[in-house]
Amino acid sequence: MTRPNRLRLILRDLGTGAAFASMAVSGQLPIWALGLFVVALGVALTGRRPFARLPKLTAMLLVPLAGALYLAVASGRMDLVVAACSFAGLVAGQRLLSETSTATDGQVLLAGLLMVAGGAALSGELFFAVCLMAFAVLASLSLGLAVVEAAVPVGEPVPVRAVMRPLAVGTLFALLGAVAFFILFPRLNWNVGARRASPGLGTATSGFSDTVRLGGSGTLKSNPRVVLRATLTPDPLTEQLGAYWLGRTYDTFDGQEWSTIGAPKKRGRTRVTLRRGAETQVYQKVELLPAYGSRTLIALETPSKLGNALAHTPTGTRRTLLQELGGDELRFVEEGLGYSYEVYSVPPGTDTDPGKMEQLEHDQLLALPDNLDPRVTELARQVLGDEKDPLTAANKLSSWLQREYEYTLELGGDVTDPLTEFLFVRKAGHCEHFATALTLLLRSQGFQARLATGFFGGERIGDEYILRAGDAHAWTHVLVPGRGFVTVDATPPAFRANQSLELLESLVSIYEAIESAWRTSVVDYSFRDQMNFVRDLTRPPAGSGEKKRLDLPPLRAWVTAVLVGVAVYQAWRYLSRRKPRTRALEATRFVDAVERQLATVGVRAGDGETLEDVSARLTREAHPLAPTVSPLTRRYLEARFGQRALEPGESAQLLKGLKQAIAALPPKEKPREKAQA
Amino acid sequence: MGRTYLVVTFGVGLGALNTGNNLLYLVLGLLLSVIILSGVLSERCLKDLSVRRLGTEGAFAGEPFAFRWGITRRQGHAFALTLSEVDSPLTGEGGVGYLPAGAEHVVRADLTAPRRGPVKLSGVRVTTTWPLGLFAKTRVFALEGTLLVYPRRGFACEDPLDAAVGHVGETNNPRRLDGTGDVAGLRELGEHEDARRVHWMKSASAGKLLKVEREREERRTFILDVKTGLEGDVLERRCEEVAARAHRLLEAGHEVGLELPGTRLRPGAGSGQERGILRALAWLGFEEQREEAA
């Protein structure tokens, strides 16, 4: 046996790794399965096969692992698909470390194929496409080399260079063919069930918790990942929106953390009206992407009506209810990777009703932490003097903070009194420090205010606006009598939007665009899309109706018709060629049946004896079956060689006659024949 | 592997239809695409081929023998071709990994014939599983021919028969079987040969046993025969014995003749005589086919 080609084994192992990665990107495989497979792959890539000596014993080790996985599934700790995928990975790992042979190669790549199918069931991520492509290319190259290696005589070199180029071209055509099949294969079931298992690039980024804790570093601000897409009506038609997108508000500060005093309402509703809106409201169709990572709804300030929410879960998309929490927060009831919903917001600058607020909540807008440093009150008094108007006071403080304090993302760890630290020690902080400082300075002078969190900005991409994780922001709501809550932002304007690097932002934008195209063009590709595709092939594009109507169909219709015609012609030719072979097989099956019947009474054909010979022998011996077998033989010869195929049902009729003749045999004939046999 | 692949494709297809998962449709598309690609590339590999049979030097039943074909492709190149004889009891196949255009490639295979006698060859089967080894595509090139398979090589356990002509040498003395003719030369002592004829001095200088050859010395004549009426395994066994004995005697330098039912081969020596004996034994019992072949 020749030594296996090293390049082929490396390609095989890497292909299997890619197949495993297609499952692993879902993030659902247990860590131990990941670890075991990675170790196996690493060892295999070094060329060592430690399981070659004990193939059966190592294979037996898979049995208890299968049992453990079964128990995990039975106890509800693991999803069945995840367990199956994990086991496929273990089998692939065991095979990778076993002795290389043709059978092993086939098993490894077959396991890879199953893992890719498992990956498709687990994840709808863009990385799956990359892994699928990598697996297809690597496995094809490995298989191609294996085929050539098997044909090369022992001792001769494998012509790797000569093989690789046509293999690569063939693989490219296979991928193009896969795309064609994907587009054209009829979707008999268009209930898209792909799992959107993870938010793509790592874990989800933002997230609204019940509290906001001051301090820590501001890495979120430099994160360029897109978390929200929205279309606005009426469309503002600006490149940079510069709007406040509200998530929730906080009214209680204990010196370190912001929280909300209001209790959540248990009842879930499909639509929620927070306040009466103005005549002209801004309609938003919002999609929260998996990178968002929270259940809190986001809306342009100031939201009035929200609803018609859909949750995108691993098992599909379905309608979900909304739940009201304290601080005007609305949350989706159902956990999902992403959400879509509709919002109406009151245009900025409109006087708004603050909504239904209990007295306790109202009083809380003036609450100060027990251990508030007295210097804070003194500082506010110094800046505001005798100012009585809340909005003017807020603007004064805001301007002062922006002037006197610096924006920074470089902060240390937790401190005991972050507000004092910000105002009197570091004199630098990020949006939460500015917003907290403004809110508490206002409260210390008797103005009602609260902290608001959400996003600031809006970057136009096509017809919609996107928000990045770095656009997360905090600001202050000042309660102005007669006008409601008014937004005042103490953070310097240059630092309100995300602070990520432009290059990184561009790269992430490209990725997001590809991922978006992947989702719309592949994951969510439906029967309707197929119909549209076919319609576009045969009809002129929309908008051409104004042009002069052509008498002839467009060129693409002719091309499509020719392609379909060629395909039908080729199929017809193929079937035509198969027809005679089918007839011959019918005749062969017929003669087999005749011989079986004859064998029941001991008439068996000798070595090399045809049915014709048997028939002649029976005639010579004046056997009682000879008159029946002779016409059967003639008919068989006609069907087999005389171009006169058996008619439908004819063979059954002929066999029936033979059976009757056998049944009518005198009893003494059967023992005689049996004895002869 | 192709069957397994089809089963997996079917399973993925069912999964795609059942769940509506577009990614499974994508995988299914890849699997179906590979099936088509496999068929197309295999078909391309088998285009424009021409094959000729170069045959073998000698085929003995029950043991592998070298068999060769010459294969050429006029245009384009082909990969992973395996060649074998179609509709024949010969087992084994030869292969070529890469066949460039224009040049004839000689494919060698170790074939095995199960039994003695003429084997009718009707054509050469060229198969390829290129590119992915999932499905095999075959083309048969009609090439009529006959391969004569000699009897199985074995060991003749019986003692040598008496020589038909024992008085050799110049003296024509039946008691002097070793002969006393003129020295014709020296040659290495063969297996089973009489050590008494070793020229010890020359052997000592040459470092190997050298035997003195004399004219007509030790050349006895044997007539081997196969009786009439033998059939089946008995006939096969007898043919094998005769072939083995003829080989042994001829190797020892004797002349061997052969008498078969209806055929007689005059005594002779050397490898040509052995080939004639083997050929005659191979045709024994297949005389009708010999006439047809003639």
Coordinates of C-alpha atoms in Angstrom, one line a residue, chain A residues 106 110 113 116-117 120-121 123-124 128 132 136 140 143-144 147-148 151-153 159 162-163 166-167 170 173-175 177-178 181-182 185-189 191-194 518 522-525, chain B residues 1 4-5 8-9 12 16-34 36-37 41 77 79-82 94-98 105 108 128-134:
Chain A
G106 CA -15.4 8.5 3.1
L110 CA -19.7 12.0 5.3
L113 CA -21.6 16.6 5.3
V116 CA -22.8 21.0 7.6
A117 CA -26.5 19.9 7.5
A120 CA -27.7 24.7 8.6
A121 CA -30.2 23.6 11.2
S123 CA -27.5 28.7 12.6
G124 CA -28.4 31.1 9.9
F128 CA -22.1 29.4 8.0
L132 CA -20.0 25.8 3.8
A136 CA -17.2 22.3 -0.3
S140 CA -13.9 18.4 -3.2
L143 CA -11.9 13.7 -2.8
G144 CA -10.5 14.5 -6.3
V147 CA -9.7 9.5 -6.8
V148 CA -6.5 10.1 -8.7
A151 CA -6.0 5.1 -9.9
V152 CA -2.2 5.7 -9.9
P153 CA -0.2 2.5 -9.8
P159 CA 0.1 14.1 -10.4
A162 CA -2.1 18.4 -13.1
V163 CA -5.1 17.6 -11.0
P166 CA -9.3 21.2 -13.2
L167 CA -10.5 20.3 -9.7
G170 CA -14.9 21.9 -11.2
F173 CA -18.8 25.2 -11.2
A174 CA -20.3 23.1 -8.3
L175 CA -20.6 26.2 -6.2
G177 CA -24.5 25.2 -9.6
A178 CA -25.4 25.2 -5.9
F181 CA -30.2 25.2 -7.5
F182 CA -30.9 27.3 -4.5
F185 CA -35.4 24.7 -6.5
P186 CA -39.1 25.0 -5.7
R187 CA -39.8 25.9 -2.1
L188 CA -42.6 23.6 -1.4
N189 CA -42.5 24.8 2.2
N191 CA -41.9 28.5 6.5
V192 CA -38.3 29.7 7.0
G193 CA -37.0 27.9 10.0
A194 CA -33.4 28.9 10.0
W518 CA -27.1 37.1 3.3
V522 CA -30.5 33.5 1.4
V523 CA -31.9 33.0 4.9
D524 CA -35.2 34.7 4.1
Y525 CA -35.4 33.6 0.4
Chain B
M1 CA -19.9 5.9 -1.5
T4 CA -24.4 6.9 0.8
Y5 CA -24.1 10.2 -0.9
V8 CA -27.6 11.8 2.5
T9 CA -28.8 14.0 -0.3
V12 CA -31.1 16.7 3.4
A16 CA -35.2 21.1 3.6
L17 CA -38.8 20.4 2.4
N18 CA -40.0 19.6 5.9
T19 CA -38.5 22.6 7.7
G20 CA -38.3 25.2 4.9
N21 CA -34.8 26.0 6.2
N22 CA -33.2 27.9 3.4
L23 CA -29.7 26.9 4.4
L24 CA -30.7 23.2 4.0
Y25 CA -31.9 24.2 0.6
L26 CA -28.4 25.7 0.0
V27 CA -26.7 22.5 1.1
L28 CA -29.2 20.5 -1.0
G29 CA -28.3 22.6 -4.0
L30 CA -24.6 21.9 -3.4
L31 CA -25.2 18.2 -3.2
L32 CA -27.3 18.1 -6.4
S33 CA -24.8 20.3 -8.1
V34 CA -22.0 18.0 -7.2
I36 CA -24.4 16.8 -12.0
L37 CA -20.8 18.0 -12.0
L41 CA -16.7 15.7 -15.7
H77 CA -6.7 15.3 -20.6
F79 CA -8.0 11.6 -14.9
A80 CA -8.3 8.5 -12.8
L81 CA -9.0 6.0 -15.5
T82 CA -9.2 2.3 -14.6
G94 CA -5.0 -1.2 -14.2
G95 CA -5.1 2.5 -13.7
V96 CA -3.7 5.8 -14.9
G97 CA -4.0 8.9 -12.7
Y98 CA -3.4 11.5 -15.4
H105 CA 0.0 5.7 -22.0
R108 CA -0.3 -2.2 -16.7
T128 CA -13.6 6.7 -14.1
T129 CA -14.9 8.0 -10.8
W130 CA -13.4 11.4 -11.5
P131 CA -13.8 14.0 -10.0
L132 CA -15.1 13.1 -6.6
G133 CA -15.3 9.3 -6.5
L134 CA -19.0 9.3 -5.8

